Amino acid sequence: MIATGSDDYSQRLAERIGQFIIDADTNSPRSQQRAIGPSEVGEPCERQLSYKILDWPETNTNRDPIAAIIGTGFHLWIGEKFEERNTALGGTRYKIEDRVTVRDSPIETARLSGSADLFDRLLAANLDWKLVGQSSLDKYRRQGPGEKYRIQAHLYGLGQENAGESVTRVVIVFIARYHELRVHVWSEPYDRTIALDALARLDRIRQQVLDLDPESHPERWHQIPTPEKPTCRFCPWLKPGSTDLSAGCPGAQNTNAGASLEALIA
């Protein structure tokens, strides 16, 4: 947090308001979610997913929450506007912030559900809003959404299918946090196989965690792989310089001398 004021009074007030924002975000339902959700299933780092599966104590607790807070505010605003539009159209075209079950199971840890941003019955498409920075929008425009977002999109497609909807496409709408409106849409035909393969991978990782039992054998954390191209900066379990993976992960390591630094600033 960076808090500044024009005098001592303003400085103290800035710090208190900043801390209030951080505390409110920390105690929000989104921040306290413990179960893996559709947005996390496609995470390329198996070690990060393993920490999540075990509900491991987080180490990277100083992450700046403002981008997520702005995103939450946008979701509330656009949801309200589509509710108004839906009412004007008769109330049946759109499903807005609807809770869907991606996979049900008698085993609690195998269940997966989430809140889908928007389903358009006329287009037979599930839409997901992503509020991103300008450089990120340019990256997604050039390179596509990446596997994590792509998998999330198809998981929500599966959730809508399970709810009885006819799903033909999945859509991610990237909107830049910028001084002018910039929108990029990525979409592709819905493919149930992509969602099922992602769930199978998650089950494999969960079984790997059970077999290795890193809670009882901390040295086995090293056997859980990290990806070649890590995105460690926002990982809740990042702990730069850590040599004990049970206390936190230093970031992905490989033979490239600059890999650790690259992991931290990716």
Short mmCIF file of C-alpha atoms in Angstrom, two decimals:
data_model
loop_
_atom_site.label_atom_id
_atom_site.label_comp_id
_atom_site.label_asym_id
_atom_site.label_seq_id
_atom_site.Cartn_x
_atom_site.Cartn_y
_atom_site.Cartn_z
CA MET A 1 0.00 0.00 0.00
CA ILE A 2 1.19 3.52 -0.84
CA ALA A 3 -0.54 6.18 1.27
CA THR A 4 0.39 9.87 1.18
CA GLY A 5 -1.10 13.05 2.57
CA SER A 6 -0.55 16.80 2.25
CA ASP A 7 0.12 17.11 6.02
CA ASP A 8 0.34 14.88 9.09
CA TYR A 9 -3.44 14.72 9.53
CA SER A 10 -3.97 13.83 5.85
CA GLN A 11 -1.16 11.27 5.97
CA ARG A 12 -2.69 9.45 8.95
CA LEU A 13 -6.12 9.54 7.31
CA ALA A 14 -4.71 8.15 4.05
CA GLU A 15 -3.06 5.28 5.93
CA ARG A 16 -6.27 4.49 7.84
CA ILE A 17 -8.39 4.50 4.68
CA GLY A 18 -5.85 2.31 2.88
CA GLN A 19 -5.77 -0.15 5.77
CA PHE A 20 -9.57 -0.19 5.90
CA ILE A 21 -9.65 -1.18 2.21
CA ILE A 22 -7.10 -3.96 2.80
CA ASP A 23 -8.92 -5.28 5.89
CA ALA A 24 -12.31 -5.19 4.17
CA ASP A 25 -10.93 -7.13 1.20
CA THR A 26 -9.21 -9.67 3.46
CA ASN A 27 -12.53 -10.38 5.21
CA SER A 28 -14.61 -10.52 2.02
CA PRO A 29 -16.18 -13.86 0.98
CA ARG A 30 -14.04 -13.86 -2.18
CA SER A 31 -10.81 -13.62 -0.17
CA GLN A 32 -11.94 -16.22 2.36
CA GLN A 33 -12.93 -18.83 -0.22
CA ARG A 34 -11.22 -22.11 0.63
CA ALA A 35 -12.56 -24.54 -1.97
CA ILE A 36 -11.04 -24.53 -5.43
CA GLY A 37 -13.24 -22.69 -7.90
CA PRO A 38 -13.51 -22.77 -11.72
CA SER A 39 -11.10 -19.83 -12.00
CA GLU A 40 -8.33 -21.89 -10.36
CA VAL A 41 -8.70 -25.32 -11.97
CA GLY A 42 -6.60 -24.36 -15.00
CA GLU A 43 -3.73 -22.96 -12.91
CA PRO A 44 -0.58 -24.30 -14.66
CA CYS A 45 1.41 -24.63 -11.42
CA GLU A 46 0.74 -27.98 -9.77
CA ARG A 47 2.53 -26.84 -6.62
CA GLN A 48 0.21 -23.86 -6.23
CA LEU A 49 -2.83 -26.10 -6.69
CA SER A 50 -1.40 -28.54 -4.15
CA TYR A 51 -1.04 -25.79 -1.55
CA LYS A 52 -4.65 -24.82 -2.28
CA ILE A 53 -5.89 -28.42 -2.01
CA LEU A 54 -4.28 -28.71 1.42
CA ASP A 55 -5.51 -25.26 2.49
CA TRP A 56 -1.88 -24.44 3.30
CA PRO A 57 -1.16 -21.22 5.27
CA GLU A 58 -0.50 -18.40 2.82
CA THR A 59 2.83 -16.58 2.85
CA ASN A 60 2.39 -13.89 0.20
CA THR A 61 -0.07 -11.86 2.27
CA ASN A 62 0.97 -8.39 1.09
CA ARG A 63 -0.68 -8.64 -2.33
CA ASP A 64 -2.29 -5.38 -3.45
CA PRO A 65 -6.09 -5.94 -3.58
CA ILE A 66 -7.13 -2.87 -5.54
CA ALA A 67 -7.32 -4.51 -9.01
CA ALA A 68 -9.59 -7.27 -7.67
CA ILE A 69 -11.74 -4.72 -5.83
CA ILE A 70 -12.19 -2.65 -8.99
CA GLY A 71 -13.05 -5.84 -10.87
CA THR A 72 -15.66 -6.77 -8.28
CA GLY A 73 -17.20 -3.32 -8.56
CA PHE A 74 -17.40 -3.62 -12.34
CA HIS A 75 -19.05 -7.05 -12.08
CA LEU A 76 -21.72 -5.60 -9.76
CA TRP A 77 -22.33 -2.65 -12.09
CA ILE A 78 -22.59 -4.61 -15.33
CA GLY A 79 -24.69 -7.29 -13.63
CA GLU A 80 -27.15 -4.59 -12.56
CA LYS A 81 -27.29 -3.17 -16.09
CA PHE A 82 -27.97 -6.58 -17.63
CA GLU A 83 -30.70 -7.17 -15.02
CA GLU A 84 -32.35 -3.96 -16.23
CA ARG A 85 -32.01 -5.03 -19.86
CA ASN A 86 -33.30 -8.51 -19.07
CA THR A 87 -36.40 -7.06 -17.42
CA ALA A 88 -37.04 -4.85 -20.44
CA LEU A 89 -36.81 -7.93 -22.70
CA GLY A 90 -39.19 -10.03 -20.63
CA GLY A 91 -36.80 -11.53 -18.09
CA THR A 92 -35.78 -14.76 -19.82
CA ARG A 93 -32.91 -13.99 -22.20
CA TYR A 94 -30.09 -13.60 -19.67
CA LYS A 95 -28.94 -15.53 -16.63
CA ILE A 96 -26.86 -13.12 -14.54
CA GLU A 97 -24.39 -14.13 -11.82
CA ASP A 98 -26.09 -17.51 -11.69
CA ARG A 99 -24.63 -20.22 -9.48
CA VAL A 100 -23.86 -23.30 -11.56
CA THR A 101 -22.64 -26.76 -10.62
CA VAL A 102 -19.71 -27.80 -12.79
CA ARG A 103 -19.41 -31.18 -11.09
CA ASP A 104 -21.46 -32.69 -8.32
CA SER A 105 -20.10 -35.51 -6.19
CA PRO A 106 -20.77 -37.30 -2.91
CA ILE A 107 -17.12 -36.46 -2.13
CA GLU A 108 -17.10 -32.86 -0.95
CA THR A 109 -13.61 -32.07 -2.24
CA ALA A 110 -14.55 -33.26 -5.73
CA ARG A 111 -17.49 -30.88 -6.08
CA LEU A 112 -17.02 -27.80 -8.18
CA SER A 113 -19.36 -24.87 -8.56
CA GLY A 114 -19.15 -21.18 -9.25
CA SER A 115 -20.98 -18.02 -10.18
CA ALA A 116 -21.20 -17.56 -13.96
CA ASP A 117 -21.12 -13.91 -15.01
CA LEU A 118 -23.62 -14.00 -17.85
CA PHE A 119 -25.38 -16.59 -19.98
CA ASP A 120 -27.13 -15.36 -23.11
CA ARG A 121 -29.83 -17.81 -24.20
CA LEU A 122 -30.30 -16.12 -27.57
CA LEU A 123 -26.60 -16.58 -28.42
CA ALA A 124 -26.36 -19.86 -26.47
CA ALA A 125 -23.11 -18.45 -25.05
CA ASN A 126 -21.58 -18.08 -21.63
CA LEU A 127 -19.75 -14.78 -21.13
CA ASP A 128 -17.07 -14.06 -18.55
CA TRP A 129 -15.95 -10.50 -17.73
CA LYS A 130 -12.25 -9.80 -17.19
CA LEU A 131 -11.23 -6.29 -16.13
CA VAL A 132 -7.51 -6.03 -16.90
CA GLY A 133 -4.70 -3.53 -17.29
CA GLN A 134 -3.91 -2.03 -20.69
CA SER A 135 -0.75 -4.12 -21.22
CA SER A 136 -2.62 -7.29 -20.24
CA LEU A 137 -5.41 -6.52 -22.70
CA ASP A 138 -2.82 -6.09 -25.46
CA LYS A 139 -1.23 -9.40 -24.48
CA TYR A 140 -4.57 -11.27 -24.56
CA ARG A 141 -5.41 -9.64 -27.89
CA ARG A 142 -2.14 -10.88 -29.39
CA GLN A 143 -1.77 -14.25 -27.67
CA GLY A 144 -5.25 -15.34 -26.64
CA PRO A 145 -6.53 -15.83 -23.10
CA GLY A 146 -4.08 -18.51 -21.96
CA GLU A 147 -5.06 -21.98 -20.79
CA LYS A 148 -6.17 -20.91 -17.30
CA TYR A 149 -8.85 -18.53 -18.56
CA ARG A 150 -9.73 -20.82 -21.46
CA ILE A 151 -10.33 -23.75 -19.12
CA GLN A 152 -12.41 -21.56 -16.82
CA ALA A 153 -14.59 -20.57 -19.77
CA HIS A 154 -15.30 -24.20 -20.72
CA LEU A 155 -15.90 -25.19 -17.09
CA TYR A 156 -18.64 -22.59 -16.90
CA GLY A 157 -19.94 -23.90 -20.20
CA LEU A 158 -20.19 -27.32 -18.58
CA GLY A 159 -21.93 -25.77 -15.59
CA GLN A 160 -24.53 -24.18 -17.84
CA GLU A 161 -24.97 -27.46 -19.72
CA ASN A 162 -25.52 -29.23 -16.39
CA ALA A 163 -28.16 -26.61 -15.60
CA GLY A 164 -30.06 -27.63 -18.74
CA GLU A 165 -28.92 -24.86 -21.05
CA SER A 166 -27.93 -25.35 -24.68
CA VAL A 167 -24.35 -24.08 -24.91
CA THR A 168 -22.65 -23.49 -28.26
CA ARG A 169 -19.92 -20.94 -27.41
CA VAL A 170 -17.83 -19.70 -24.53
CA VAL A 171 -16.77 -16.06 -24.46
CA ILE A 172 -14.27 -14.01 -22.48
CA VAL A 173 -14.73 -10.24 -22.60
CA PHE A 174 -11.56 -8.34 -21.70
CA ILE A 175 -12.14 -4.73 -20.68
CA ALA A 176 -9.14 -2.52 -19.97
CA ARG A 177 -8.82 -0.37 -16.84
CA TYR A 178 -7.89 2.67 -18.90
CA HIS A 179 -8.96 6.28 -19.52
CA GLU A 180 -10.82 5.21 -22.66
CA LEU A 181 -13.06 2.19 -23.26
CA ARG A 182 -11.15 -0.71 -24.78
CA VAL A 183 -12.86 -4.07 -25.24
CA HIS A 184 -11.45 -7.29 -26.66
CA VAL A 185 -13.59 -10.40 -27.08
CA TRP A 186 -12.21 -13.91 -27.34
CA SER A 187 -14.56 -16.81 -28.06
CA GLU A 188 -14.61 -20.35 -29.38
CA PRO A 189 -17.11 -23.21 -29.67
CA TYR A 190 -17.90 -24.85 -26.36
CA ASP A 191 -16.08 -28.16 -25.93
CA ARG A 192 -17.11 -30.35 -23.01
CA THR A 193 -13.89 -32.36 -23.39
CA ILE A 194 -11.73 -29.39 -22.40
CA ALA A 195 -13.64 -29.07 -19.13
CA LEU A 196 -13.57 -32.81 -18.40
CA ASP A 197 -9.84 -33.04 -19.12
CA ALA A 198 -9.18 -30.16 -16.71
CA LEU A 199 -11.20 -31.89 -14.00
CA ALA A 200 -9.28 -35.12 -14.59
CA ARG A 201 -5.99 -33.21 -14.22
CA LEU A 202 -7.22 -31.69 -10.95
CA ASP A 203 -8.14 -35.15 -9.67
CA ARG A 204 -4.67 -36.42 -10.59
CA ILE A 205 -3.01 -33.58 -8.70
CA ARG A 206 -5.24 -34.18 -5.70
CA GLN A 207 -4.32 -37.88 -5.69
CA GLN A 208 -0.64 -36.96 -6.03
CA VAL A 209 -0.94 -34.78 -2.92
CA LEU A 210 -2.54 -37.66 -1.01
CA ASP A 211 0.15 -40.09 -2.15
CA LEU A 212 3.10 -37.80 -1.36
CA ASP A 213 1.58 -36.56 1.93
CA PRO A 214 3.80 -33.45 2.15
CA GLU A 215 2.22 -32.58 5.51
CA SER A 216 4.01 -35.56 7.05
CA HIS A 217 6.94 -35.52 4.61
CA PRO A 218 7.82 -31.85 3.89
CA GLU A 219 10.80 -32.85 1.76
CA ARG A 220 8.37 -34.25 -0.81
CA TRP A 221 7.13 -30.79 -1.78
CA HIS A 222 10.07 -30.77 -4.21
CA GLN A 223 8.45 -33.64 -6.10
CA ILE A 224 5.46 -31.47 -7.02
CA PRO A 225 6.37 -29.68 -10.27
CA THR A 226 6.17 -26.04 -11.30
CA PRO A 227 5.70 -24.87 -14.91
CA GLU A 228 8.51 -23.83 -17.25
CA LYS A 229 6.99 -20.37 -17.64
CA PRO A 230 5.88 -19.41 -14.14
CA THR A 231 3.60 -16.57 -13.11
CA CYS A 232 4.52 -16.45 -9.46
CA ARG A 233 4.03 -12.80 -8.60
CA PHE A 234 0.48 -13.15 -7.29
CA CYS A 235 0.79 -16.68 -5.90
CA PRO A 236 -0.48 -16.76 -2.30
CA TRP A 237 2.37 -19.12 -1.37
CA LEU A 238 5.26 -17.18 -2.89
CA LYS A 239 8.12 -16.66 -0.42
CA PRO A 240 11.25 -15.38 -2.19
CA GLY A 241 14.44 -17.09 -1.04
CA SER A 242 12.63 -19.88 0.79
CA THR A 243 14.55 -23.16 1.04
CA ASP A 244 11.71 -24.88 2.93
CA LEU A 245 8.74 -25.47 0.66
CA SER A 246 6.53 -26.22 3.64
CA ALA A 247 7.08 -22.59 4.66
CA GLY A 248 6.52 -21.15 1.17
CA CYS A 249 7.73 -21.43 -2.42
CA PRO A 250 10.65 -19.30 -3.68
CA GLY A 251 9.25 -19.29 -7.20
CA ALA A 252 9.91 -21.67 -10.05
CA GLN A 253 13.54 -22.65 -10.54
CA ASN A 254 15.28 -23.96 -13.63
CA THR A 255 18.71 -23.88 -15.24
CA ASN A 256 18.24 -20.29 -16.44
CA ALA A 257 20.08 -18.03 -14.00
CA GLY A 258 17.46 -15.34 -14.42
CA ALA A 259 14.51 -17.69 -13.95
CA SER A 260 13.89 -16.87 -10.30
CA LEU A 261 13.79 -13.14 -10.99
CA GLU A 262 11.57 -13.74 -14.01
CA ALA A 263 9.18 -15.69 -11.79
CA LEU A 264 8.88 -12.81 -9.36
CA ILE A 265 8.20 -10.10 -11.92
CA ALA A 266 6.10 -12.10 -14.42
#
